[in-house]
CSV table of C-alpha atoms in Angstrom, one decimal:
chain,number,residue,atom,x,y,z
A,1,UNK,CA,19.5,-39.6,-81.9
A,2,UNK,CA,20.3,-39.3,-78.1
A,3,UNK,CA,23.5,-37.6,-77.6
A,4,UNK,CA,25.0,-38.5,-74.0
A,5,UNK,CA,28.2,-36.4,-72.6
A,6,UNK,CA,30.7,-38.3,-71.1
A,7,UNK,CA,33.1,-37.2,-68.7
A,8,UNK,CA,37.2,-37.8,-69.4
A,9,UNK,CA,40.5,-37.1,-67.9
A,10,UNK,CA,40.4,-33.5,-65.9
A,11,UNK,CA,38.2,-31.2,-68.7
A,12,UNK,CA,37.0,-33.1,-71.2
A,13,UNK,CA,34.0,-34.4,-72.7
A,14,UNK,CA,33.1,-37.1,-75.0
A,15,UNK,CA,29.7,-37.3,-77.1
A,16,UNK,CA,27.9,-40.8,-77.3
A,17,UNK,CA,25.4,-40.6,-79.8
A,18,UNK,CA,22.9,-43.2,-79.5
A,19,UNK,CA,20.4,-44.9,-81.4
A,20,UNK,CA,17.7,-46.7,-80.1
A,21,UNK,CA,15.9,-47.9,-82.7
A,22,UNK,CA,18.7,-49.9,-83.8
A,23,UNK,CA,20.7,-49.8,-80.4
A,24,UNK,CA,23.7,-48.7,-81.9
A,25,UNK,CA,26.1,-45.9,-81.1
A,26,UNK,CA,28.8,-43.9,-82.2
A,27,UNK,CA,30.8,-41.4,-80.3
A,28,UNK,CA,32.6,-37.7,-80.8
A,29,UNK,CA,36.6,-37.3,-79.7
A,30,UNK,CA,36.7,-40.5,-77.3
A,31,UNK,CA,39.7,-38.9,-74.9
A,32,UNK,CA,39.8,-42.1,-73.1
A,33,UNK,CA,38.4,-45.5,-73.9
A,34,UNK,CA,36.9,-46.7,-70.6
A,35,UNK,CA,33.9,-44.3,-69.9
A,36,UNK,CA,32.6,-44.8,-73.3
A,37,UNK,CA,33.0,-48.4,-72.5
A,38,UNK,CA,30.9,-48.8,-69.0
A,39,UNK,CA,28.2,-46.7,-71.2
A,40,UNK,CA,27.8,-49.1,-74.2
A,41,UNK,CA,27.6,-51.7,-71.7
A,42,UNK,CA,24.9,-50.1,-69.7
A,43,UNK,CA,22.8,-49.4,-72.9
A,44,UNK,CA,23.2,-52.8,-74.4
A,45,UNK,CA,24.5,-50.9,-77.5
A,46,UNK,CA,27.3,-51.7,-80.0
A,47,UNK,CA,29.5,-49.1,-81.1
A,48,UNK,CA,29.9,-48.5,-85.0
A,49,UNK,CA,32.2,-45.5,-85.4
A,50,UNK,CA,34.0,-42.9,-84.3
A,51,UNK,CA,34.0,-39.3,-84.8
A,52,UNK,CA,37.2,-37.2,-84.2
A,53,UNK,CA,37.4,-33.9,-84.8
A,54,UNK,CA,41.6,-33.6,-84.8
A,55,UNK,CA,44.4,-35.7,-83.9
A,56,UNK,CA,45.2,-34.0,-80.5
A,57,UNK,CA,45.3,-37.5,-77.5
A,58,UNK,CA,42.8,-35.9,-75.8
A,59,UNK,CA,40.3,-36.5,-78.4
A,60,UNK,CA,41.9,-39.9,-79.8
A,61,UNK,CA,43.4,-41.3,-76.9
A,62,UNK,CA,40.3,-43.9,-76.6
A,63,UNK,CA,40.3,-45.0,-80.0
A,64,UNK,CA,42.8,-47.8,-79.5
A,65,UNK,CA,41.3,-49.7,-76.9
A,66,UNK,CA,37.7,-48.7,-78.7
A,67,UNK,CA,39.0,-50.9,-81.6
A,68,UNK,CA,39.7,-53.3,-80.1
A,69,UNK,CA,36.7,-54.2,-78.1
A,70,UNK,CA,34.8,-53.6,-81.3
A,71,UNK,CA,37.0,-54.6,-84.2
A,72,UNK,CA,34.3,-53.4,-87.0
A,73,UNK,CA,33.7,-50.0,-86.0
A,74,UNK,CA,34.4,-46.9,-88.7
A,75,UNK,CA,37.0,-44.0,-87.6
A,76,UNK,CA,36.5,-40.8,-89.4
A,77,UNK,CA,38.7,-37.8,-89.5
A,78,UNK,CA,39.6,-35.2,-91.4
A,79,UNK,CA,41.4,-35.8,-95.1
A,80,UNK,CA,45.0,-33.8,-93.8
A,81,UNK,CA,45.2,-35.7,-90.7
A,82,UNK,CA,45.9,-39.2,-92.5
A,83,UNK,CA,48.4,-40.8,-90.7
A,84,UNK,CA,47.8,-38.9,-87.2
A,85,UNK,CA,44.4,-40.4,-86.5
A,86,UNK,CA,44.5,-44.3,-84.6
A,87,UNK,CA,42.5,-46.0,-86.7
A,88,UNK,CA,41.4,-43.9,-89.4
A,89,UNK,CA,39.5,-45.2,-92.5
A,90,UNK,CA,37.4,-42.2,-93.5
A,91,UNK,CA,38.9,-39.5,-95.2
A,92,UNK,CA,36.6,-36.1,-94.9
A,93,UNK,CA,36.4,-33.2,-96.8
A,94,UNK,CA,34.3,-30.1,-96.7
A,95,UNK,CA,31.1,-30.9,-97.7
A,96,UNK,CA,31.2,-34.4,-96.9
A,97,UNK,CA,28.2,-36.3,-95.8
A,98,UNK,CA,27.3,-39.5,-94.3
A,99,UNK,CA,24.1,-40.9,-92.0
A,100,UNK,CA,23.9,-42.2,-88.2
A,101,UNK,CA,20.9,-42.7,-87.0
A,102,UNK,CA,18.8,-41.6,-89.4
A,103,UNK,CA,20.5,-38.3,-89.5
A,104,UNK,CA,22.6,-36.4,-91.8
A,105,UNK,CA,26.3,-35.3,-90.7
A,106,UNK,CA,27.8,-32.4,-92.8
A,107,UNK,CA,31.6,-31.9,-92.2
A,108,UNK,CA,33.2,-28.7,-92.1
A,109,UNK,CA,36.4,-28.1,-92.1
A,110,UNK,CA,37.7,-25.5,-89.4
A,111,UNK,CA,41.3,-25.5,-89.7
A,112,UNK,CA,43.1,-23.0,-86.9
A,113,UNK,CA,43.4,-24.8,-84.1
A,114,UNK,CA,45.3,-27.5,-86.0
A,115,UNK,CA,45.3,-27.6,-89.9
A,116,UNK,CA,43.3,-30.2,-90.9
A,117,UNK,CA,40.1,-29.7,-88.0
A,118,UNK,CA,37.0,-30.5,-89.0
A,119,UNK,CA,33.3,-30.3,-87.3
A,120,UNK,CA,30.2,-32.4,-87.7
A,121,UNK,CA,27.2,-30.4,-87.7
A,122,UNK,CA,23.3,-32.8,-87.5
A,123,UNK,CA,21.5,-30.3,-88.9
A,124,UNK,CA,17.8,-29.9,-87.5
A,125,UNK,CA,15.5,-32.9,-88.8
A,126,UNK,CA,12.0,-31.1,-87.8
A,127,UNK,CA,11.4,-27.2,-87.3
A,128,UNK,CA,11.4,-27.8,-83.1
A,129,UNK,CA,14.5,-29.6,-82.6
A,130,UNK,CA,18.0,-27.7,-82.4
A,131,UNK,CA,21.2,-28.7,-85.0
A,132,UNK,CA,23.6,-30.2,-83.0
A,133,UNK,CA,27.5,-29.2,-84.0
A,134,UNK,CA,30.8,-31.0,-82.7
A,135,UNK,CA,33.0,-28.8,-82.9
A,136,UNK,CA,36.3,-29.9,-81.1
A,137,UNK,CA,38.4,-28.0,-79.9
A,138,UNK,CA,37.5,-24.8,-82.5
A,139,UNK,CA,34.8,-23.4,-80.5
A,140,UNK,CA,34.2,-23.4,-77.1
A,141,UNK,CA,32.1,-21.9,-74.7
A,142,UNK,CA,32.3,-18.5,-74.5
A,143,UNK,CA,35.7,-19.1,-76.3
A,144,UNK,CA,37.9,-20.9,-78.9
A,145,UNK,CA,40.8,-23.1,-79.4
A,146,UNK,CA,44.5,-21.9,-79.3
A,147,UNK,CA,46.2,-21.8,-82.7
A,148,UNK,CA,49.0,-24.9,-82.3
A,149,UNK,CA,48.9,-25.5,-86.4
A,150,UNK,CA,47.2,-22.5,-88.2
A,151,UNK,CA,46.5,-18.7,-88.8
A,152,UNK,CA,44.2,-15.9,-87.5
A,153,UNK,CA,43.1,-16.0,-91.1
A,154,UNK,CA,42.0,-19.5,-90.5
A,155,UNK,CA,41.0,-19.3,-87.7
A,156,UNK,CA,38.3,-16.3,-88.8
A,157,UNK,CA,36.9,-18.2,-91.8
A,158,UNK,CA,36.8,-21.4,-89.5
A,159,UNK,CA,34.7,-19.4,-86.7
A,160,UNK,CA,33.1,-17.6,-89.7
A,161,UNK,CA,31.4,-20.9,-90.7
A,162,UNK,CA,30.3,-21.9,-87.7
A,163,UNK,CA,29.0,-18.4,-86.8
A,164,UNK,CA,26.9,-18.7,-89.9
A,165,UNK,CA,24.8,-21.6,-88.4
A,166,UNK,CA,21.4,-21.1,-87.4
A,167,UNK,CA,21.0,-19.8,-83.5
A,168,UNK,CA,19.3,-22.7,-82.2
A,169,UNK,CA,21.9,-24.7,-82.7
A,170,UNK,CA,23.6,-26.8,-80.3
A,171,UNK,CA,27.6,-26.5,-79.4
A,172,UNK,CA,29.1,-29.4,-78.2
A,173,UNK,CA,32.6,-28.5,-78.0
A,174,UNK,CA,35.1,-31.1,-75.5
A,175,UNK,CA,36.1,-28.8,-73.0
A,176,UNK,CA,34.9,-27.7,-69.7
A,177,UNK,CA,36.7,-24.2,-70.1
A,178,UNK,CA,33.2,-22.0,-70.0
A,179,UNK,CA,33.6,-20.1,-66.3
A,180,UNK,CA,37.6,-19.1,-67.7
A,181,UNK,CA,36.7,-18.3,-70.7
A,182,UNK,CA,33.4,-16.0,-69.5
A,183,UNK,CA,36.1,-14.2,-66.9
A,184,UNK,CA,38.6,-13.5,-69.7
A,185,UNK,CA,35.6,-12.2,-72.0
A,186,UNK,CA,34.4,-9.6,-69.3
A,187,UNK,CA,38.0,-8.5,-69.3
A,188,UNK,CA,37.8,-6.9,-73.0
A,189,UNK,CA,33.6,-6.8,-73.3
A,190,UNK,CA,32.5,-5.6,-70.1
A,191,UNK,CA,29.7,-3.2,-70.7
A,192,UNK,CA,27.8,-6.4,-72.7
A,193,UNK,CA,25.0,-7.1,-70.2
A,194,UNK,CA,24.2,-10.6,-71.4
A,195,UNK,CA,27.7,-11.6,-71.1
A,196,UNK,CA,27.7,-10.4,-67.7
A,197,UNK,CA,24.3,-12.3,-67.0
A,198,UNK,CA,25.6,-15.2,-68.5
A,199,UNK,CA,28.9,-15.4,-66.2
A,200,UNK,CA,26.7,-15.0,-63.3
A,201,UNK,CA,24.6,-17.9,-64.5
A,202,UNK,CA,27.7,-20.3,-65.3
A,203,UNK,CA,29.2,-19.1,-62.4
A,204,UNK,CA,26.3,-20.3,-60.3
A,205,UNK,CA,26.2,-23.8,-62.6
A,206,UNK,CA,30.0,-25.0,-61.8
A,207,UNK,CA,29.5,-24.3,-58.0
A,208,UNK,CA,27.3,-27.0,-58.3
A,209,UNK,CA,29.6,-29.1,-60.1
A,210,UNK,CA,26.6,-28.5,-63.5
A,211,UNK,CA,28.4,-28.9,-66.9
A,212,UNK,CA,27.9,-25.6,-69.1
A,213,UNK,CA,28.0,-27.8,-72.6
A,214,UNK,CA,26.3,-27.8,-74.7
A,215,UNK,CA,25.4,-24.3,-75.3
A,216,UNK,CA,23.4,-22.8,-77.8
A,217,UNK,CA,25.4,-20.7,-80.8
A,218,UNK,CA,22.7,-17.8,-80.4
A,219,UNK,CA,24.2,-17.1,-77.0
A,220,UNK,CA,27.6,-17.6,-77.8
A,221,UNK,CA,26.9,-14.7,-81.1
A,222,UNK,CA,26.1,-12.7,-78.1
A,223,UNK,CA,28.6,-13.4,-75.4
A,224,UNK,CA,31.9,-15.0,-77.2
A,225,UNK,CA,34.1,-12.3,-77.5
A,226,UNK,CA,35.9,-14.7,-80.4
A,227,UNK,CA,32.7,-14.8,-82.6
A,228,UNK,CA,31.9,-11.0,-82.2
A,229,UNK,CA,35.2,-9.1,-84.3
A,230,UNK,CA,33.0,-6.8,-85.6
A,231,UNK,CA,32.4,-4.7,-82.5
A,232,UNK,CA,33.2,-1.5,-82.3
A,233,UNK,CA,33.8,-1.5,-78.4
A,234,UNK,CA,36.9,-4.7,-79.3
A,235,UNK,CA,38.2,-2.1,-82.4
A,236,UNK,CA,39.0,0.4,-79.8
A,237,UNK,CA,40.5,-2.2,-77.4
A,238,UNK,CA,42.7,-4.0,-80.2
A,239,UNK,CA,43.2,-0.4,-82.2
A,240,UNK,CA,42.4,-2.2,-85.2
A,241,UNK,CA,39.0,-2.6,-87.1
A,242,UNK,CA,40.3,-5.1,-89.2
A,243,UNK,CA,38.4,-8.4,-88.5
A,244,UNK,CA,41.8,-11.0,-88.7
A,245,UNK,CA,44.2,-8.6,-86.2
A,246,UNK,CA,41.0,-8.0,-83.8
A,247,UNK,CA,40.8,-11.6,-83.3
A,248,UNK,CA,44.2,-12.2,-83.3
A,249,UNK,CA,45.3,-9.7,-80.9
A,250,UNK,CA,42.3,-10.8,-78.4
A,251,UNK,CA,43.5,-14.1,-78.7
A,252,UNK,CA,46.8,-12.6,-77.8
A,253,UNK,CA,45.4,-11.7,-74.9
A,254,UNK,CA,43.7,-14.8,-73.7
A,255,UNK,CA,46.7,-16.4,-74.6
A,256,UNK,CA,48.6,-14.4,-71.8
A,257,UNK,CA,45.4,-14.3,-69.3
């Protein structure tokens, strides 16, 4: 399974996962309809489903005009977004599973961001290959998702599950946010030296114009200031050691940064 990252509108990115063996594809949180299009067309490939991850236009807006170019594909979505999802006819639930490509999707559902988010997660099918996880707009790169629809509470067990997957994994969230994000996490975690060797190497990537996703979920353990609650050094700053009003005071923060 080949997953290609498609630019879309200003930030975001769309995942086409392709299958060559059977020269079909799928694709994760289509923002817009046309770039997935000029893909299929260059691979020869016929789309079968779509993935989305919430209901927010930036992650559905293509689904419309995906339909209707292939009229037999699959949407899936999450169970609570019924009704907000073009095209839905999959109803996911925590634990779910389904095959593409030879490959097993388990959903998770990450509510926080909105209340009925969900991520796919490929685990690894050999012992050298890296998970892959689509996780929306829940995690990103050196950050996470504003809370439009849920809690810090949610948001904490959300993160909590992803946190909990193995390092090598790969995190393909749909933002371009990473350089932002890095400069807002230096801001409360300063003294973390691979954070700070990290923005230097992101920094260097978007001068060139490099994307920064995916990254890998070991480094973000390391360098997300939104996965790491537990440190002592963000206690002090939020005066709180409780893990739900750390978070959601530094989210505060990036809220207002």
């Amino acid at each position: 399974m080949q997953v290609i990252r498609l630019q879309a509108l200003s930030d975001n990115y769309i995942f086409l996962l392709h299958d060559s063996q059977q020269n079909i594809a799928s694709v994760v949180d289509p923002a817009e309809a046309e770039p997935v299009l000029t893909k299929l067309a260059e691979l020869k490939a016929d789309l079968v489903a779509i993935f989305n991850t919430h209901h927010h236009n930036d992650h559905v807006g293509g689904n419309k005009g995906l339909i209707k170019h292939f009229p037999n594909l699959t949407v899936y979505g999450g169970a609570k977004d019924q009704g907000r999802i073009p095209g839905q006819k999959v109803f996911l639930r925590e634990g779910d599973r389904f095959q593409f490509a030879h490959h097993t999707a388990e959903v998770l559902f990450v509510p926080g961001h909105t209340r009925a988010h969900i991520a796919y997660y490929f685990p690894p099918v050999t012992s050298t290959e890296p998970g892959e996880l689509f996780c929306g707009d829940t995690l990103f790169a050196g950050g996470c998702g504003r809370l439009f629809e849920g809690t810090p509470t949610q948001m904490v067990e959300s993160l909590s599950k992803l946190r909990s997957l193995p390092d090598h994994t790969r995190v393909w969230c749909a933002h371009e946010y990473t350089l932002k994000n890095l400069q807002f996490a230096l801001t409360v975690d300063s003294d973390n030296t691979e954070l700070q060797r990290r923005y230097e190497q992101v920094k260097n990537s978007r001068s060139r114009q490099e994307p920064t996703v995916p990254s890998l979920l070991g480094v973000e353990k390391l360098t997300n200031p939104f996965l790491r609650w537990e440190q002592p050094s963000l206690h002090l700053l939020t005066k709180t050691s409780d893990p739900v009003q750390t978070f959601a005071r530094l989210r505060g923060m990036k809220d207002r940064f």
